[in-house]
Amino acid sequence: MPGFEVFGDHERAQVNEVLETGVLMRYGFEGMRQGRFKALEFEKSFAQKMGVAHCQLVSSGTSALSVALAVAGVGAGDEVIVPTFTFVASFESILMLGAIPVLVDIDATLTLDPKAVSDAITPKTKCVMPVHMCGSMADLDALKAICDAHDLILLEDACQAIGGTYRGKALGSYGDLGCFSFDFVKTITCGEGGAVITNNKTFALHADQFQDHGHDHVGSDRGAETHPYLGYNFRISELNAAVGCAQLERMNDILAQQQKHYQFLRAAIKDIEGVTFRHVPEGGVENYSFLNIFLPTVALAEQVHAAMTQSGIDACFYWFKNNWHYISGWPHLTQAKSLYPMMPIVQERLNKLATQDFSRSDHYMGRNVSFLIKLGWDEETLKHRAALMTRVLEQILSN
Ligand SMILES: *Cc1c(COP(=O)(O)O)cnc(C)c1O
C-alpha cells in the first residue's frame, strides 16, 4: 500500500514548481501563480483515471468522508451503516455531522455483510458506507440493491482500495459517492490529502463549496464571492496536491508491482492445509495492497501472527487486537468520550455498541491474519519472505 516508498525526483520537481511561485493555496493569486494549479490538475487527472465526471480534492480521507456525507444531506440524528472492521475515520466523519454510526457485522469479504445491512435499516437510515478494507471490496451489487430499495445513499470508502475494480468499474465510482485517502501510508500519497468522486453534478458542486467555507467560486474576486450554504475548511494545499500529481503518474506502476508481489506470496502458501483466503465478490478485482488469510481457529491465528512477527516478517497484522481497526479496540467510541457535549441520542447509541453482539464479525476477524504488500522488495527478499511464511504456517498447522 505505501506510496511513501517511492518519494523521489518527480515529487520534488512538482513541489518545486509550487515553491517557485510561492502560491501555496489552490484558489486566487492569479497574477503570481504562473498558471500553476496543482489541486485542479490532480482532480482532472484523477477523475479521468477513475472514470467519473467529478473529483474534489480535500485535506484528508476523513474530511473526504465528511464532505461526501454532508453533500448527500446526512446530518443530525441520521443513521449511517458502517462495518465493524474499518478505520476510525468512518465513525469520526459521521459523528462530525451529528449523525449516528450504526456498526454492523462483516462477512468473509472482511467488509459489510449485506444481510447485516438489511437487518439494520430503520426509518432514520440515510446512507450505507461499505469500507473496502485492505484492498478488496464489499458485495456492491447486493448493497446497491438494498440502497435502491430503501432510497439510501451508497458511499464507498475506497481509501485502502484505490485501483481495485468491481464489474469493470473503479472502486469508489460504483456508488453515489466514493472517497479516497492520500495520507502517508496509502497506495499513493499527498503527505496528507483525500478525494471525493461522483457522477452527480449537484453533489460535486456542493462538495466544491462545502470544503471551502461555502464559497460559490463564481467570478475572479474571491472576496466578492457569495455563500449559498454554510461550509467548512477542508481545503488541500498546493504543496500537498503537487506531491499527489507526481504520485498519480506512478499509480499504475505501483499497482502492477503490488500485484506481482501479492501473487507470488499467495501462490507460495495457497496449498497449505488450513489456510483460506478472504472472499472476493464475483466481478471484483483487488488492488493487492494486502494479502489476507484465515486460519481455522482464533488460537491458531494468534499463534501464526506471533510466529510471523518473531521470524522477522514485518507488517503482519492481527486486526482483531489492533486499536485502529476493529470495534473491540474502541472504548473511546462506545463510552462516547467526547471533549464536547454530544446530542443525548448519539451518546446513547454509542453506549449501546458496548453490549451489542458482534460474534459474527469476531468469527472472521479472530481468524484473520493480514500481510501488507510492499513495493521495495527485490526478488530475493520476496523469495525469502515466501519461504518464511510457508515455514511458519506449515509448522503451526501441522501440529
Ligand atoms: C486512511 C483511511 C481513511 C482516512 O484517511 P486520512 O486521510 O488518514 O484521514 C478512511 N478510511 C479508511 C478505510 C482508511 O484506511
Coordinates of C-alpha atoms and ligand atoms in Angstrom, one line a residue:
M1 CA 0.0 0.0 0.0
P2 CA 2.7 2.5 0.8
G3 CA 3.2 5.4 -1.7
F4 CA 5.9 6.7 0.8
E5 CA 8.2 4.0 -0.5
V6 CA 8.6 5.9 -3.8
F7 CA 9.1 9.5 -2.9
G8 CA 11.7 10.9 -5.3
D9 CA 12.7 13.4 -8.1
H10 CA 9.2 13.6 -9.6
E11 CA 7.7 14.6 -6.3
R12 CA 10.5 17.1 -5.6
A13 CA 10.1 18.6 -9.1
Q14 CA 6.3 19.1 -8.7
V15 CA 6.7 20.6 -5.2
N16 CA 9.4 22.9 -6.5
E17 CA 7.1 24.3 -9.2
V18 CA 4.9 25.5 -6.4
L19 CA 7.7 26.8 -4.3
E20 CA 9.0 28.8 -7.3
T21 CA 5.8 30.9 -7.3
G22 CA 5.2 30.7 -3.6
V23 CA 1.4 30.4 -4.2
L24 CA 0.6 27.6 -1.7
M25 CA -3.1 28.0 -1.9
R26 CA -5.3 26.5 -4.6
Y27 CA -7.5 29.5 -5.1
G28 CA -6.8 33.1 -6.2
F29 CA -3.5 34.9 -6.7
E30 CA -3.8 34.5 -10.4
G31 CA -1.1 37.1 -11.1
M32 CA 1.6 35.3 -9.1
R33 CA 0.9 31.7 -9.8
Q34 CA 2.1 31.5 -13.4
G35 CA -0.8 29.2 -14.4
R36 CA 0.1 26.6 -11.9
F37 CA -2.9 24.8 -10.3
K38 CA -1.8 21.6 -8.8
A39 CA -5.0 20.7 -7.0
L40 CA -7.1 21.3 -10.1
E41 CA -4.6 19.3 -12.2
F42 CA -4.8 16.4 -9.8
E43 CA -8.7 16.5 -9.8
K44 CA -8.9 16.4 -13.6
S45 CA -6.5 13.6 -13.9
F46 CA -7.9 11.5 -11.1
A47 CA -11.5 11.8 -12.2
Q48 CA -10.4 10.6 -15.6
K49 CA -8.4 7.7 -14.1
M50 CA -11.5 6.7 -12.0
G51 CA -13.9 7.1 -14.9
V52 CA -16.1 9.6 -13.2
A53 CA -17.3 13.1 -14.0
H54 CA -16.1 14.9 -10.9
C55 CA -13.4 14.8 -8.3
Q56 CA -13.0 17.1 -5.3
L57 CA -9.6 17.0 -3.6
V58 CA -9.6 17.8 0.2
S59 CA -7.3 17.8 3.1
S60 CA -7.7 14.1 4.2
G61 CA -9.6 10.9 3.7
T62 CA -11.5 11.7 6.8
S63 CA -12.6 15.1 5.6
A64 CA -13.5 13.5 2.2
L65 CA -15.9 11.3 4.1
S66 CA -17.4 14.2 6.0
V67 CA -17.8 16.3 2.8
A68 CA -19.4 13.3 1.0
L69 CA -21.9 12.8 3.8
A70 CA -22.7 16.5 4.0
V71 CA -23.4 16.9 0.3
A72 CA -25.6 13.7 0.5
G73 CA -27.6 15.5 3.1
V74 CA -26.7 13.3 6.0
G75 CA -26.9 15.1 9.3
A76 CA -28.4 15.4 12.8
G77 CA -29.8 12.1 14.0
D78 CA -29.5 10.3 10.7
E79 CA -28.1 6.8 10.7
V80 CA -25.2 5.7 8.6
I81 CA -24.4 1.9 8.4
V82 CA -20.7 1.1 8.6
P83 CA -18.8 -2.2 9.2
T84 CA -17.2 -3.3 12.5
F85 CA -13.9 -3.7 10.7
T86 CA -12.8 -0.3 9.4
F87 CA -10.7 2.7 10.3
V88 CA -11.7 5.2 13.0
A89 CA -12.4 7.8 10.2
S90 CA -15.7 6.0 9.4
F91 CA -17.3 7.0 12.7
E92 CA -15.4 10.2 13.1
S93 CA -16.7 11.6 9.8
I94 CA -20.3 10.6 10.7
L95 CA -20.2 12.0 14.3
M96 CA -18.8 15.3 13.0
L97 CA -22.1 15.9 11.3
G98 CA -24.2 14.9 14.3
A99 CA -25.2 11.7 12.6
I100 CA -25.2 8.2 14.2
P101 CA -22.7 5.5 13.1
V102 CA -24.5 2.1 13.1
L103 CA -21.9 -0.6 13.2
V104 CA -22.9 -3.9 11.7
D105 CA -21.2 -7.3 11.1
I106 CA -18.8 -8.2 8.3
D107 CA -18.6 -11.5 6.4
A108 CA -15.8 -13.5 4.7
T109 CA -15.2 -10.5 2.4
L110 CA -13.9 -8.7 5.5
T111 CA -16.4 -5.9 4.6
L112 CA -20.1 -5.2 5.1
D113 CA -22.3 -8.3 5.2
P114 CA -25.4 -7.3 3.0
K115 CA -27.7 -9.3 5.3
A116 CA -26.5 -7.4 8.4
V117 CA -27.0 -4.2 6.5
S118 CA -30.6 -5.1 5.6
D119 CA -31.3 -6.0 9.2
A120 CA -30.0 -2.7 10.5
I121 CA -32.2 -0.4 8.3
T122 CA -34.6 1.8 10.2
P123 CA -36.7 4.9 9.1
K124 CA -33.7 7.0 10.2
T125 CA -31.2 5.3 7.9
K126 CA -29.8 7.6 5.2
C127 CA -26.6 6.0 4.0
V128 CA -24.7 2.8 3.7
M129 CA -20.9 3.1 3.8
P130 CA -19.0 0.0 2.7
V131 CA -15.3 0.2 3.5
H132 CA -13.2 -1.7 1.1
M133 CA -10.6 -2.7 3.7
C134 CA -7.2 -4.0 2.8
G135 CA -7.6 -3.7 -1.0
S136 CA -10.8 -5.7 -1.6
M137 CA -14.4 -4.8 -1.9
A138 CA -17.8 -5.4 -0.4
D139 CA -20.5 -7.1 -2.5
L140 CA -21.5 -3.9 -4.2
D141 CA -24.3 -5.3 -6.3
A142 CA -26.1 -6.6 -3.2
L143 CA -25.5 -3.4 -1.3
K144 CA -26.7 -1.3 -4.3
A145 CA -29.9 -3.3 -4.5
I146 CA -30.6 -2.7 -0.8
C147 CA -29.9 1.1 -1.2
D148 CA -32.2 1.3 -4.2
A149 CA -35.0 -0.5 -2.5
H150 CA -34.8 1.8 0.6
D151 CA -33.8 5.0 -1.2
L152 CA -30.4 5.2 0.6
I153 CA -27.1 6.8 -0.4
L154 CA -24.3 4.3 -1.2
L155 CA -21.0 5.9 -0.2
E156 CA -17.9 3.8 -0.9
D157 CA -14.8 4.3 1.4
A158 CA -12.2 3.2 -1.1
C159 CA -9.3 4.7 0.9
Q160 CA -7.5 1.3 1.1
A161 CA -8.5 0.0 -2.3
I162 CA -7.5 2.6 -4.9
G163 CA -7.1 0.9 -8.3
G164 CA -9.3 -2.1 -7.4
T165 CA -12.3 -2.7 -9.6
Y166 CA -15.8 -4.2 -9.4
R167 CA -17.6 -5.3 -12.6
G168 CA -15.1 -3.2 -14.6
K169 CA -15.6 0.0 -12.6
A170 CA -13.1 1.6 -10.4
L171 CA -13.8 1.1 -6.7
G172 CA -15.2 4.3 -5.4
S173 CA -17.0 5.0 -8.7
Y174 CA -19.8 2.4 -8.3
G175 CA -21.8 4.1 -5.5
D176 CA -23.3 7.6 -5.4
L177 CA -20.1 8.9 -3.9
G178 CA -16.6 7.4 -3.4
C179 CA -13.8 8.6 -1.0
F180 CA -10.1 8.2 -1.1
S181 CA -7.2 9.0 1.3
F182 CA -3.8 10.1 0.3
D183 CA -2.3 10.1 3.7
F184 CA 1.3 8.9 4.1
V185 CA 0.6 5.2 4.3
K186 CA -1.8 4.9 1.4
T187 CA -1.1 3.5 -2.0
I188 CA -0.4 6.9 -3.4
T189 CA 0.2 9.9 -1.1
C190 CA 0.0 13.6 -0.9
G191 CA 1.5 13.7 2.5
E192 CA -2.0 14.4 3.7
G193 CA -5.0 14.5 1.4
G194 CA -8.2 12.9 0.3
A195 CA -10.7 13.0 -2.5
V196 CA -14.4 12.6 -3.2
I197 CA -15.5 11.3 -6.6
T198 CA -19.0 11.3 -8.0
N199 CA -21.0 11.5 -11.2
N200 CA -23.7 13.6 -9.5
K201 CA -23.3 17.2 -10.6
T202 CA -25.1 18.7 -7.6
F203 CA -23.0 16.6 -5.2
A204 CA -19.9 17.8 -7.0
L205 CA -20.9 21.5 -6.9
H206 CA -21.8 21.3 -3.2
A207 CA -18.6 19.5 -2.3
D208 CA -16.6 22.2 -4.1
Q209 CA -18.4 24.8 -1.9
F210 CA -18.6 22.9 1.4
Q211 CA -14.9 22.2 1.6
D212 CA -14.1 25.9 1.1
H213 CA -16.3 27.8 3.7
G214 CA -19.3 27.6 1.4
H215 CA -17.7 29.8 -1.3
D216 CA -19.6 29.7 -4.6
H217 CA -16.3 30.1 -6.6
V218 CA -18.0 32.3 -9.2
G219 CA -16.1 35.2 -10.8
S220 CA -12.4 36.1 -10.2
D221 CA -12.6 38.0 -7.0
R222 CA -12.5 35.6 -4.1
G223 CA -13.5 38.4 -1.7
A224 CA -16.7 39.1 -3.6
E225 CA -17.9 35.5 -3.7
T226 CA -21.2 34.6 -2.1
H227 CA -22.0 31.7 0.2
P228 CA -25.0 29.7 -0.9
Y229 CA -24.6 27.3 2.1
L230 CA -22.7 27.1 5.3
G231 CA -19.3 25.4 4.7
Y232 CA -16.1 24.4 6.4
N233 CA -12.4 24.4 5.6
F234 CA -11.3 21.1 4.3
R235 CA -9.0 22.5 1.6
I236 CA -5.8 20.9 0.4
S237 CA -2.7 23.0 0.0
E238 CA -0.9 23.2 -3.4
L239 CA 2.2 21.7 -1.8
N240 CA 0.3 18.5 -0.9
A241 CA -1.5 18.4 -4.2
A242 CA 1.8 18.7 -6.1
V243 CA 3.1 15.6 -4.3
G244 CA -0.1 13.9 -5.4
C245 CA 0.3 14.9 -9.0
A246 CA 3.7 13.1 -9.1
Q247 CA 2.3 10.1 -7.3
L248 CA -0.6 9.8 -9.6
E249 CA 1.7 9.3 -12.5
R250 CA 3.3 6.4 -10.7
M251 CA 0.0 4.8 -9.7
N252 CA -0.2 2.2 -12.5
D253 CA 3.4 1.0 -11.8
I254 CA 2.8 0.9 -8.1
L255 CA -0.3 -1.2 -8.6
A256 CA 1.4 -3.6 -11.0
Q257 CA 4.3 -4.1 -8.6
Q258 CA 1.9 -4.7 -5.7
Q259 CA 0.0 -7.3 -7.8
K260 CA 3.2 -9.1 -8.6
H261 CA 4.3 -9.3 -5.0
Y262 CA 0.9 -10.3 -3.8
Q263 CA 0.6 -13.1 -6.3
F264 CA 4.0 -14.5 -5.6
L265 CA 3.3 -14.7 -1.8
R266 CA -0.2 -16.1 -2.3
A267 CA 1.0 -18.8 -4.7
A268 CA 3.6 -19.9 -2.1
I269 CA 1.0 -20.5 0.6
K270 CA -2.1 -21.4 -1.2
D271 CA -2.0 -25.1 -0.9
I272 CA -1.1 -25.3 2.8
E273 CA -3.9 -27.2 4.5
G274 CA -5.8 -24.9 6.9
V275 CA -5.1 -21.6 5.0
T276 CA -8.0 -20.0 3.3
F277 CA -8.3 -16.5 1.7
R278 CA -10.7 -13.7 2.1
H279 CA -13.7 -13.9 -0.2
V280 CA -13.6 -11.5 -3.2
P281 CA -17.1 -10.9 -4.6
E282 CA -17.7 -12.1 -8.1
G283 CA -16.7 -9.5 -10.6
G284 CA -14.2 -7.9 -8.2
V285 CA -10.5 -7.3 -8.7
E286 CA -8.4 -6.5 -5.7
N287 CA -5.8 -3.7 -5.7
Y288 CA -3.5 -6.2 -4.0
S289 CA -2.4 -3.9 -1.2
F290 CA -2.7 -6.7 1.5
L291 CA -2.8 -10.4 1.4
N292 CA -5.4 -11.6 3.9
I293 CA -5.7 -15.2 5.1
F294 CA -8.0 -17.0 7.5
L295 CA -6.8 -19.7 9.9
P296 CA -9.1 -22.5 11.2
T297 CA -9.3 -21.0 14.8
V298 CA -8.7 -17.9 16.7
A299 CA -6.0 -19.6 18.7
L300 CA -4.1 -20.6 15.6
A301 CA -4.4 -17.2 14.1
E302 CA -2.9 -15.7 17.2
Q303 CA -0.1 -18.2 17.1
V304 CA 0.6 -17.6 13.4
H305 CA 0.7 -13.8 13.9
A306 CA 3.1 -14.1 16.8
A307 CA 5.3 -16.6 15.0
M308 CA 5.4 -14.5 11.8
T309 CA 6.4 -11.4 13.8
Q310 CA 9.0 -13.4 15.6
S311 CA 10.6 -14.7 12.4
G312 CA 11.1 -11.2 11.1
I313 CA 8.1 -10.9 8.9
D314 CA 7.3 -7.2 9.2
A315 CA 4.0 -5.5 8.5
C316 CA 2.0 -8.6 9.5
F317 CA -1.2 -7.6 11.3
Y318 CA -3.7 -9.2 13.6
W319 CA -6.5 -6.6 13.3
F320 CA -8.7 -8.4 15.9
K321 CA -6.4 -7.0 18.6
N322 CA -5.4 -3.8 16.9
N323 CA -6.7 -0.5 18.3
W324 CA -7.1 1.2 14.9
H325 CA -9.3 -1.1 13.0
Y326 CA -11.8 -3.1 15.0
I327 CA -14.8 -2.4 17.3
S328 CA -13.1 -4.2 20.2
G329 CA -10.4 -1.6 20.3
W330 CA -12.6 1.5 20.5
P331 CA -13.7 2.0 24.1
H332 CA -13.4 5.8 23.4
L333 CA -16.2 5.3 20.9
T334 CA -18.5 3.1 23.0
Q335 CA -18.0 5.3 26.0
A336 CA -18.7 8.4 23.9
K337 CA -15.6 10.1 25.3
S338 CA -16.2 13.4 23.6
L339 CA -14.3 16.6 24.5
Y340 CA -17.6 18.5 24.0
P341 CA -21.2 17.6 24.7
M342 CA -22.9 15.3 22.2
M343 CA -26.6 15.0 21.4
P344 CA -28.0 12.6 24.0
I345 CA -29.4 10.3 21.3
V346 CA -25.9 10.0 19.7
Q347 CA -24.3 9.3 23.1
E348 CA -27.0 6.7 23.9
R349 CA -26.5 4.9 20.6
L350 CA -22.7 4.8 21.0
N351 CA -23.1 3.4 24.6
K352 CA -25.3 0.6 23.2
L353 CA -22.5 -0.6 21.0
A354 CA -20.6 -1.8 24.0
T355 CA -23.0 -4.6 24.6
Q356 CA -24.0 -5.4 21.0
D357 CA -23.3 -8.9 19.8
F358 CA -20.6 -8.9 17.1
S359 CA -19.8 -12.5 17.3
R360 CA -20.3 -12.9 13.5
S361 CA -17.5 -10.3 13.0
D362 CA -15.4 -11.9 15.7
H363 CA -15.7 -15.2 13.8
Y364 CA -13.9 -13.7 10.8
M365 CA -11.7 -11.1 12.4
G366 CA -10.4 -13.5 15.1
R367 CA -9.2 -15.9 12.4
N368 CA -7.7 -13.3 10.1
V369 CA -4.0 -12.5 9.6
S370 CA -3.1 -9.7 7.2
F371 CA 0.1 -9.1 5.3
L372 CA 0.9 -5.6 4.0
I373 CA 2.4 -5.8 0.4
K374 CA 5.4 -3.6 0.0
L375 CA 6.8 -2.2 -3.3
G376 CA 10.5 -2.2 -2.5
W377 CA 11.1 -5.9 -2.1
D378 CA 13.5 -7.3 -4.6
E379 CA 13.3 -10.9 -5.9
E380 CA 15.5 -12.3 -3.2
T381 CA 13.6 -10.6 -0.4
L382 CA 10.3 -11.8 -1.8
K383 CA 11.5 -15.4 -2.1
H384 CA 12.9 -15.3 1.4
R385 CA 9.6 -13.9 2.7
A386 CA 7.6 -16.5 0.9
A387 CA 9.8 -19.3 2.4
L388 CA 9.5 -17.9 5.9
M389 CA 5.7 -17.5 5.7
T390 CA 5.4 -21.1 4.3
R391 CA 7.6 -22.5 7.1
V392 CA 5.6 -20.7 9.9
L393 CA 2.3 -21.8 8.5
E394 CA 3.3 -25.4 7.9
Q395 CA 4.9 -25.7 11.3
I396 CA 1.8 -24.4 13.2
L397 CA -0.8 -26.0 11.1
S398 CA 0.7 -29.5 11.1
N399 CA 0.5 -29.8 14.9
Ligands
LIG1 C1 -6.8 6.1 5.8 C2 -8.2 5.8 5.8 C3 -9.2 6.8 6.0 C4 -8.9 8.2 6.3 O1 -7.8 8.8 5.8 P1 -7.0 10.0 6.4 O2 -6.5 10.6 5.1 O3 -5.9 9.5 7.2 O4 -7.9 10.9 7.1 C5 -10.5 6.5 5.9 N1 -10.9 5.2 5.7 C6 -10.0 4.2 5.6 C7 -10.5 2.8 5.4 C8 -8.7 4.4 5.7 O5 -7.8 3.4 5.6

